């Protein structure tokens, strides 16, 4: 996937109203006891999801640009994981923002407390170990773990 840097404020963001609605939908998306409803709330926020997607408790699917996240059929994103489509770490240094779409392939499993950075594509049936930080694309049918995540199988 492509990751690009833009001058901060160069890209349009959602209106204040739309961002407020997205923020309000975060609470039920984080804590709802019914897993299918958690996925539904994230869909309402703008995340594109396939069938039978499971989203764990306290999963943060980027609030700034959730429409850039695509999750394939039968994928799992487990509790306390973070999926980011933007990175503002350079804002105070050179005034830029990094933005990139996230694609989580069919049947992928994202372990607990993972962080997925902007512009990453996770292959079909890939497993991402708990606590991993993904900064690069992954291959299909493989296992990744570590900080930064590396292929282990």
Short mmCIF file of N, CA and C in Angstrom, two decimals:
data_model
loop_
_atom_site.label_atom_id
_atom_site.label_comp_id
_atom_site.label_asym_id
_atom_site.label_seq_id
_atom_site.Cartn_x
_atom_site.Cartn_y
_atom_site.Cartn_z
N UNK A 1 0.85 -1.17 0.00
CA UNK A 1 0.00 0.00 0.00
C UNK A 1 0.90 1.23 0.00
N UNK A 2 0.35 2.31 -0.44
CA UNK A 2 1.13 3.53 -0.54
C UNK A 2 0.91 4.40 0.69
N UNK A 3 2.00 4.97 1.14
CA UNK A 3 1.99 5.89 2.27
C UNK A 3 2.54 7.21 1.75
N UNK A 4 1.83 8.31 1.96
CA UNK A 4 2.29 9.60 1.46
C UNK A 4 2.26 10.63 2.56
N UNK A 5 3.16 11.60 2.45
CA UNK A 5 3.20 12.71 3.40
C UNK A 5 2.59 13.94 2.77
N UNK A 6 1.84 14.68 3.56
CA UNK A 6 1.18 15.89 3.10
C UNK A 6 1.44 16.99 4.12
N UNK A 7 1.40 18.22 3.68
CA UNK A 7 1.46 19.33 4.62
C UNK A 7 0.24 19.22 5.53
N UNK A 8 0.44 19.46 6.81
CA UNK A 8 -0.67 19.34 7.75
C UNK A 8 -1.78 20.30 7.35
N UNK A 9 -3.01 19.80 7.26
CA UNK A 9 -4.15 20.60 6.87
C UNK A 9 -4.39 20.61 5.37
N UNK A 10 -3.47 20.03 4.59
CA UNK A 10 -3.62 19.99 3.13
C UNK A 10 -4.76 19.07 2.71
N UNK A 11 -4.92 17.95 3.39
CA UNK A 11 -6.00 17.02 3.08
C UNK A 11 -7.27 17.42 3.81
N UNK A 12 -8.39 17.31 3.13
CA UNK A 12 -9.64 17.63 3.82
C UNK A 12 -9.96 16.57 4.86
N UNK A 13 -10.52 16.97 5.97
CA UNK A 13 -10.98 16.03 6.98
C UNK A 13 -12.50 16.12 7.06
N UNK A 14 -13.09 15.20 7.76
CA UNK A 14 -14.54 15.19 7.90
C UNK A 14 -14.99 16.44 8.64
N UNK A 15 -16.23 16.81 8.41
CA UNK A 15 -16.79 17.98 9.09
C UNK A 15 -16.82 17.74 10.60
N UNK A 16 -16.96 18.80 11.35
CA UNK A 16 -17.02 18.68 12.81
C UNK A 16 -18.20 17.81 13.22
N UNK A 17 -19.32 17.93 12.49
CA UNK A 17 -20.49 17.13 12.79
C UNK A 17 -20.19 15.64 12.59
N UNK A 18 -19.59 15.31 11.45
CA UNK A 18 -19.28 13.91 11.16
C UNK A 18 -18.27 13.35 12.16
N UNK A 19 -17.27 14.13 12.52
CA UNK A 19 -16.29 13.67 13.52
C UNK A 19 -16.95 13.47 14.87
N UNK A 20 -17.91 14.33 15.22
CA UNK A 20 -18.62 14.17 16.50
C UNK A 20 -19.42 12.87 16.51
N UNK A 21 -20.10 12.57 15.41
CA UNK A 21 -20.86 11.31 15.31
C UNK A 21 -19.91 10.12 15.43
N UNK A 22 -18.76 10.18 14.72
CA UNK A 22 -17.77 9.09 14.80
C UNK A 22 -17.30 8.90 16.24
N UNK A 23 -17.07 10.00 16.95
CA UNK A 23 -16.63 9.90 18.34
C UNK A 23 -17.70 9.29 19.22
N UNK A 24 -18.96 9.66 19.00
CA UNK A 24 -20.04 9.09 19.79
C UNK A 24 -20.20 7.59 19.52
N UNK A 25 -19.94 7.16 18.29
CA UNK A 25 -20.06 5.74 17.96
C UNK A 25 -18.90 4.91 18.52
N UNK A 26 -17.83 5.57 18.93
CA UNK A 26 -16.69 4.84 19.48
C UNK A 26 -17.03 4.10 20.77
N UNK A 27 -17.81 4.73 21.63
CA UNK A 27 -18.12 4.12 22.93
C UNK A 27 -18.82 2.77 22.77
N UNK A 28 -19.93 2.69 22.01
CA UNK A 28 -20.52 1.36 21.84
C UNK A 28 -19.63 0.43 21.02
N UNK A 29 -18.84 0.98 20.09
CA UNK A 29 -17.95 0.13 19.30
C UNK A 29 -16.87 -0.49 20.19
N UNK A 30 -16.45 0.20 21.22
CA UNK A 30 -15.42 -0.32 22.13
C UNK A 30 -15.97 -1.32 23.13
N UNK A 31 -17.15 -1.05 23.68
CA UNK A 31 -17.61 -1.79 24.85
C UNK A 31 -18.83 -2.69 24.65
N UNK A 32 -19.46 -2.66 23.50
CA UNK A 32 -20.67 -3.46 23.28
C UNK A 32 -20.37 -4.94 23.52
N UNK A 33 -21.18 -5.65 24.30
CA UNK A 33 -20.92 -7.06 24.59
C UNK A 33 -21.19 -7.99 23.40
N UNK A 34 -21.88 -7.51 22.38
CA UNK A 34 -22.19 -8.34 21.22
C UNK A 34 -21.18 -8.02 20.11
N UNK A 35 -20.34 -9.00 19.74
CA UNK A 35 -19.24 -8.75 18.80
C UNK A 35 -19.72 -8.30 17.43
N UNK A 36 -20.84 -8.82 16.96
CA UNK A 36 -21.36 -8.38 15.66
C UNK A 36 -21.79 -6.92 15.71
N UNK A 37 -22.28 -6.47 16.84
CA UNK A 37 -22.68 -5.07 16.97
C UNK A 37 -21.46 -4.16 16.99
N UNK A 38 -20.36 -4.62 17.61
CA UNK A 38 -19.14 -3.81 17.60
C UNK A 38 -18.70 -3.55 16.17
N UNK A 39 -18.74 -4.59 15.34
CA UNK A 39 -18.39 -4.43 13.93
C UNK A 39 -19.37 -3.48 13.24
N UNK A 40 -20.64 -3.60 13.57
CA UNK A 40 -21.65 -2.73 12.97
C UNK A 40 -21.39 -1.26 13.29
N UNK A 41 -21.04 -0.96 14.53
CA UNK A 41 -20.75 0.43 14.91
C UNK A 41 -19.55 0.96 14.14
N UNK A 42 -18.53 0.13 13.94
CA UNK A 42 -17.37 0.57 13.16
C UNK A 42 -17.74 0.78 11.69
N UNK A 43 -18.64 -0.05 11.17
CA UNK A 43 -19.12 0.17 9.80
C UNK A 43 -19.81 1.53 9.70
N UNK A 44 -20.64 1.84 10.68
CA UNK A 44 -21.33 3.13 10.68
C UNK A 44 -20.34 4.29 10.74
N UNK A 45 -19.19 4.06 11.35
CA UNK A 45 -18.15 5.09 11.41
C UNK A 45 -17.44 5.27 10.07
N UNK A 46 -17.59 4.29 9.14
CA UNK A 46 -16.99 4.42 7.82
C UNK A 46 -16.02 3.32 7.44
N UNK A 47 -15.71 2.40 8.34
CA UNK A 47 -14.78 1.31 8.04
C UNK A 47 -15.45 0.32 7.08
N UNK A 48 -14.73 -0.11 6.03
CA UNK A 48 -15.27 -1.08 5.07
C UNK A 48 -14.92 -2.48 5.58
N UNK A 49 -15.96 -3.31 5.78
CA UNK A 49 -15.75 -4.65 6.33
C UNK A 49 -16.48 -5.70 5.52
N UNK A 50 -15.87 -6.88 5.44
CA UNK A 50 -16.51 -8.02 4.80
C UNK A 50 -17.45 -8.71 5.78
N UNK A 51 -17.80 -9.94 5.45
CA UNK A 51 -18.71 -10.72 6.28
C UNK A 51 -17.95 -11.42 7.41
N UNK A 52 -18.64 -11.64 8.52
CA UNK A 52 -18.12 -12.39 9.67
C UNK A 52 -16.84 -11.79 10.25
N UNK A 53 -16.71 -10.49 10.22
CA UNK A 53 -15.55 -9.83 10.82
C UNK A 53 -15.81 -9.70 12.31
N UNK A 54 -14.78 -10.02 13.11
CA UNK A 54 -14.90 -9.87 14.56
C UNK A 54 -13.94 -8.80 15.05
N UNK A 55 -14.47 -7.88 15.81
CA UNK A 55 -13.69 -6.78 16.38
C UNK A 55 -13.75 -6.92 17.90
N UNK A 56 -12.60 -6.95 18.54
CA UNK A 56 -12.53 -7.11 19.99
C UNK A 56 -12.85 -5.82 20.74
N UNK A 57 -12.83 -5.93 22.07
CA UNK A 57 -13.06 -4.77 22.92
C UNK A 57 -11.92 -3.77 22.79
N UNK A 58 -12.25 -2.49 22.87
CA UNK A 58 -11.28 -1.39 22.93
C UNK A 58 -10.37 -1.33 21.70
N UNK A 59 -10.84 -1.76 20.54
CA UNK A 59 -10.06 -1.66 19.31
C UNK A 59 -10.23 -0.25 18.76
N UNK A 60 -9.11 0.39 18.43
CA UNK A 60 -9.15 1.73 17.86
C UNK A 60 -8.94 1.61 16.36
N UNK A 61 -9.99 1.84 15.60
CA UNK A 61 -9.89 1.91 14.15
C UNK A 61 -9.92 3.39 13.81
N UNK A 62 -8.83 3.90 13.32
CA UNK A 62 -8.57 5.33 13.12
C UNK A 62 -9.82 6.20 13.09
N UNK A 63 -9.84 7.21 13.95
CA UNK A 63 -10.99 8.09 14.02
C UNK A 63 -10.90 9.24 13.03
N UNK A 64 -9.70 9.56 12.58
CA UNK A 64 -9.53 10.68 11.66
C UNK A 64 -9.98 10.34 10.23
N UNK A 65 -9.64 9.13 9.77
CA UNK A 65 -10.00 8.70 8.41
C UNK A 65 -10.35 7.20 8.40
N UNK A 66 -11.45 6.80 9.07
CA UNK A 66 -11.80 5.37 9.11
C UNK A 66 -12.19 4.81 7.75
N UNK A 67 -12.58 5.67 6.81
CA UNK A 67 -12.97 5.19 5.48
C UNK A 67 -11.78 4.62 4.69
N UNK A 68 -10.56 4.82 5.18
CA UNK A 68 -9.37 4.27 4.53
C UNK A 68 -9.02 2.87 5.03
N UNK A 69 -9.86 2.30 5.91
CA UNK A 69 -9.61 0.96 6.45
C UNK A 69 -10.54 -0.04 5.77
N UNK A 70 -9.96 -1.14 5.27
CA UNK A 70 -10.72 -2.22 4.66
C UNK A 70 -10.35 -3.52 5.37
N UNK A 71 -11.38 -4.25 5.81
CA UNK A 71 -11.16 -5.52 6.51
C UNK A 71 -11.90 -6.60 5.74
N UNK A 72 -11.18 -7.65 5.34
CA UNK A 72 -11.75 -8.74 4.55
C UNK A 72 -12.62 -9.69 5.35
N UNK A 73 -13.32 -10.57 4.65
CA UNK A 73 -14.20 -11.56 5.26
C UNK A 73 -13.45 -12.42 6.28
N UNK A 74 -14.15 -12.78 7.35
CA UNK A 74 -13.66 -13.72 8.37
C UNK A 74 -12.37 -13.28 9.07
N UNK A 75 -12.10 -11.99 9.10
CA UNK A 75 -10.91 -11.49 9.78
C UNK A 75 -11.23 -11.20 11.25
N UNK A 76 -10.19 -11.27 12.09
CA UNK A 76 -10.31 -10.99 13.51
C UNK A 76 -9.35 -9.85 13.86
N UNK A 77 -9.84 -8.86 14.57
CA UNK A 77 -8.98 -7.84 15.16
C UNK A 77 -9.27 -7.90 16.65
N UNK A 78 -8.32 -8.43 17.42
CA UNK A 78 -8.59 -8.70 18.83
C UNK A 78 -8.38 -7.47 19.70
N UNK A 79 -8.70 -7.61 20.96
CA UNK A 79 -8.80 -6.52 21.92
C UNK A 79 -7.58 -5.60 21.98
N UNK A 80 -7.85 -4.32 22.14
CA UNK A 80 -6.89 -3.25 22.38
C UNK A 80 -5.90 -3.02 21.24
N UNK A 81 -6.23 -3.47 20.05
CA UNK A 81 -5.37 -3.21 18.90
C UNK A 81 -5.66 -1.81 18.35
N UNK A 82 -4.68 -1.25 17.65
CA UNK A 82 -4.80 0.10 17.09
C UNK A 82 -4.48 0.04 15.60
N UNK A 83 -5.38 0.54 14.78
CA UNK A 83 -5.18 0.58 13.33
C UNK A 83 -5.20 2.05 12.91
N UNK A 84 -4.06 2.55 12.45
CA UNK A 84 -3.92 3.98 12.13
C UNK A 84 -3.79 4.20 10.63
N UNK A 85 -4.56 5.15 10.10
CA UNK A 85 -4.40 5.54 8.70
C UNK A 85 -3.66 6.86 8.59
N UNK A 86 -3.32 7.45 9.71
CA UNK A 86 -2.58 8.71 9.68
C UNK A 86 -1.51 8.71 10.77
N UNK A 87 -0.49 9.51 10.56
CA UNK A 87 0.61 9.64 11.52
C UNK A 87 0.99 11.11 11.58
N UNK A 88 0.80 11.71 12.72
CA UNK A 88 1.09 13.14 12.90
C UNK A 88 2.41 13.38 13.62
N UNK A 89 3.26 12.36 13.70
CA UNK A 89 4.50 12.49 14.47
C UNK A 89 5.45 13.56 13.92
N UNK A 90 5.36 13.88 12.64
CA UNK A 90 6.25 14.88 12.03
C UNK A 90 5.64 16.29 12.00
N UNK A 91 4.43 16.43 12.50
CA UNK A 91 3.72 17.71 12.43
C UNK A 91 4.53 18.87 13.01
N UNK A 92 5.10 18.69 14.17
CA UNK A 92 5.85 19.78 14.82
C UNK A 92 7.24 19.96 14.24
N UNK A 93 7.76 18.98 13.52
CA UNK A 93 9.11 19.08 12.96
C UNK A 93 9.09 19.75 11.59
N UNK A 94 8.33 19.16 10.66
CA UNK A 94 8.30 19.74 9.32
C UNK A 94 6.89 20.03 8.81
N UNK A 95 5.89 19.94 9.69
CA UNK A 95 4.52 20.29 9.32
C UNK A 95 3.83 19.30 8.40
N UNK A 96 4.26 18.03 8.42
CA UNK A 96 3.64 17.05 7.53
C UNK A 96 2.83 16.01 8.30
N UNK A 97 1.94 15.38 7.57
CA UNK A 97 1.10 14.30 8.07
C UNK A 97 1.24 13.14 7.10
N UNK A 98 1.48 11.94 7.59
CA UNK A 98 1.57 10.75 6.75
C UNK A 98 0.21 10.07 6.75
N UNK A 99 -0.29 9.74 5.55
CA UNK A 99 -1.60 9.11 5.40
C UNK A 99 -1.45 7.90 4.49
N UNK A 100 -2.09 6.80 4.84
CA UNK A 100 -2.07 5.61 4.01
C UNK A 100 -3.22 4.69 4.35
N UNK A 101 -3.81 4.06 3.34
CA UNK A 101 -4.92 3.14 3.54
C UNK A 101 -4.41 1.84 4.18
N UNK A 102 -5.26 1.23 4.97
CA UNK A 102 -4.96 -0.05 5.62
C UNK A 102 -5.86 -1.11 5.00
N UNK A 103 -5.28 -2.25 4.65
CA UNK A 103 -6.05 -3.37 4.13
C UNK A 103 -5.71 -4.61 4.94
N UNK A 104 -6.72 -5.18 5.57
CA UNK A 104 -6.55 -6.41 6.34
C UNK A 104 -7.23 -7.52 5.53
N UNK A 105 -6.45 -8.50 5.10
CA UNK A 105 -6.93 -9.54 4.18
C UNK A 105 -7.90 -10.52 4.81
N UNK A 106 -8.55 -11.29 3.94
CA UNK A 106 -9.49 -12.32 4.38
C UNK A 106 -8.83 -13.29 5.34
N UNK A 107 -9.53 -13.62 6.41
CA UNK A 107 -9.07 -14.63 7.35
C UNK A 107 -7.87 -14.23 8.19
N UNK A 108 -7.46 -12.97 8.13
CA UNK A 108 -6.30 -12.51 8.92
C UNK A 108 -6.68 -12.48 10.40
N UNK A 109 -5.69 -12.68 11.25
CA UNK A 109 -5.89 -12.64 12.70
C UNK A 109 -4.88 -11.65 13.28
N UNK A 110 -5.39 -10.60 13.89
CA UNK A 110 -4.54 -9.58 14.51
C UNK A 110 -4.59 -9.82 16.01
N UNK A 111 -3.45 -10.20 16.59
CA UNK A 111 -3.38 -10.50 18.02
C UNK A 111 -3.62 -9.28 18.90
N UNK A 112 -3.78 -9.54 20.17
CA UNK A 112 -4.09 -8.50 21.14
C UNK A 112 -3.00 -7.43 21.21
N UNK A 113 -3.43 -6.18 21.31
CA UNK A 113 -2.55 -5.04 21.55
C UNK A 113 -1.55 -4.78 20.41
N UNK A 114 -1.96 -5.06 19.18
CA UNK A 114 -1.11 -4.77 18.01
C UNK A 114 -1.31 -3.34 17.55
N UNK A 115 -0.32 -2.80 16.87
CA UNK A 115 -0.43 -1.49 16.25
C UNK A 115 -0.11 -1.64 14.77
N UNK A 116 -1.02 -1.16 13.93
CA UNK A 116 -0.82 -1.21 12.49
C UNK A 116 -0.69 0.22 12.00
N UNK A 117 0.45 0.53 11.40
CA UNK A 117 0.76 1.89 10.96
C UNK A 117 0.17 2.16 9.58
N UNK A 118 0.12 3.43 9.16
CA UNK A 118 -0.51 3.80 7.89
C UNK A 118 0.14 3.11 6.68
N UNK A 119 -0.71 2.76 5.71
CA UNK A 119 -0.24 2.22 4.45
C UNK A 119 0.12 0.76 4.45
N UNK A 120 -0.28 0.00 5.47
CA UNK A 120 0.11 -1.42 5.58
C UNK A 120 -0.99 -2.31 5.01
N UNK A 121 -0.57 -3.32 4.28
CA UNK A 121 -1.49 -4.34 3.77
C UNK A 121 -1.14 -5.67 4.44
N UNK A 122 -2.13 -6.26 5.09
CA UNK A 122 -1.94 -7.54 5.76
C UNK A 122 -2.51 -8.62 4.85
N UNK A 123 -1.71 -9.62 4.52
CA UNK A 123 -2.09 -10.67 3.58
C UNK A 123 -3.19 -11.58 4.10
N UNK A 124 -3.78 -12.32 3.18
CA UNK A 124 -4.83 -13.28 3.52
C UNK A 124 -4.29 -14.34 4.47
N UNK A 125 -5.10 -14.70 5.44
CA UNK A 125 -4.79 -15.75 6.41
C UNK A 125 -3.49 -15.53 7.16
N UNK A 126 -3.06 -14.30 7.29
CA UNK A 126 -1.85 -13.98 8.07
C UNK A 126 -2.21 -13.88 9.54
N UNK A 127 -1.24 -14.18 10.38
CA UNK A 127 -1.40 -14.06 11.83
C UNK A 127 -0.38 -13.05 12.31
N UNK A 128 -0.85 -12.08 13.08
CA UNK A 128 0.01 -11.06 13.66
C UNK A 128 0.04 -11.30 15.16
N UNK A 129 1.22 -11.60 15.70
CA UNK A 129 1.37 -11.93 17.12
C UNK A 129 1.03 -10.76 18.03
N UNK A 130 0.62 -11.07 19.23
CA UNK A 130 0.24 -10.05 20.21
C UNK A 130 1.36 -9.04 20.43
N UNK A 131 0.99 -7.77 20.49
CA UNK A 131 1.93 -6.71 20.77
C UNK A 131 2.80 -6.28 19.61
N UNK A 132 2.58 -6.84 18.43
CA UNK A 132 3.40 -6.49 17.26
C UNK A 132 3.09 -5.08 16.76
N UNK A 133 4.09 -4.47 16.14
CA UNK A 133 3.92 -3.17 15.49
C UNK A 133 4.23 -3.37 14.02
N UNK A 134 3.20 -3.29 13.18
CA UNK A 134 3.38 -3.49 11.74
C UNK A 134 3.67 -2.16 11.06
N UNK A 135 4.81 -2.11 10.38
CA UNK A 135 5.19 -0.92 9.64
C UNK A 135 5.30 -1.20 8.15
N UNK A 136 5.23 -2.48 7.77
CA UNK A 136 5.36 -2.89 6.36
C UNK A 136 4.30 -3.93 6.01
N UNK A 137 4.08 -4.11 4.71
CA UNK A 137 3.12 -5.11 4.23
C UNK A 137 3.54 -6.51 4.65
N UNK A 138 2.55 -7.40 4.78
CA UNK A 138 2.82 -8.79 5.11
C UNK A 138 2.41 -9.68 3.95
N UNK A 139 2.96 -10.88 3.90
CA UNK A 139 2.63 -11.84 2.86
C UNK A 139 1.44 -12.68 3.28
N UNK A 140 0.80 -13.31 2.30
CA UNK A 140 -0.32 -14.22 2.59
C UNK A 140 0.19 -15.43 3.36
N UNK A 141 -0.68 -16.02 4.19
CA UNK A 141 -0.42 -17.29 4.89
C UNK A 141 0.89 -17.28 5.66
N UNK A 142 1.13 -16.25 6.43
CA UNK A 142 2.38 -16.15 7.18
C UNK A 142 2.11 -15.65 8.59
N UNK A 143 3.15 -15.74 9.43
CA UNK A 143 3.04 -15.31 10.83
C UNK A 143 4.09 -14.23 11.07
N UNK A 144 3.66 -13.13 11.70
CA UNK A 144 4.55 -12.01 12.01
C UNK A 144 4.44 -11.69 13.49
N UNK A 145 5.57 -11.29 14.08
CA UNK A 145 5.57 -10.90 15.48
C UNK A 145 6.75 -9.95 15.74
N UNK A 146 6.66 -9.21 16.82
CA UNK A 146 7.77 -8.37 17.25
C UNK A 146 7.54 -6.89 17.01
N UNK A 147 8.56 -6.11 17.45
CA UNK A 147 8.53 -4.66 17.30
C UNK A 147 9.84 -4.24 16.67
N UNK A 148 9.88 -3.84 15.45
CA UNK A 148 8.81 -3.91 14.46
C UNK A 148 8.57 -5.36 14.06
N UNK A 149 7.38 -5.64 13.54
CA UNK A 149 7.01 -7.02 13.20
C UNK A 149 7.88 -7.59 12.10
N UNK A 150 8.31 -8.84 12.30
CA UNK A 150 9.11 -9.57 11.31
C UNK A 150 8.46 -10.93 11.08
N UNK A 151 8.66 -11.46 9.90
CA UNK A 151 8.10 -12.76 9.57
C UNK A 151 8.83 -13.84 10.37
N UNK A 152 8.05 -14.69 11.05
CA UNK A 152 8.65 -15.78 11.81
C UNK A 152 8.25 -17.14 11.25
N UNK A 153 7.29 -17.17 10.37
CA UNK A 153 6.88 -18.45 9.77
C UNK A 153 6.21 -18.22 8.44
#
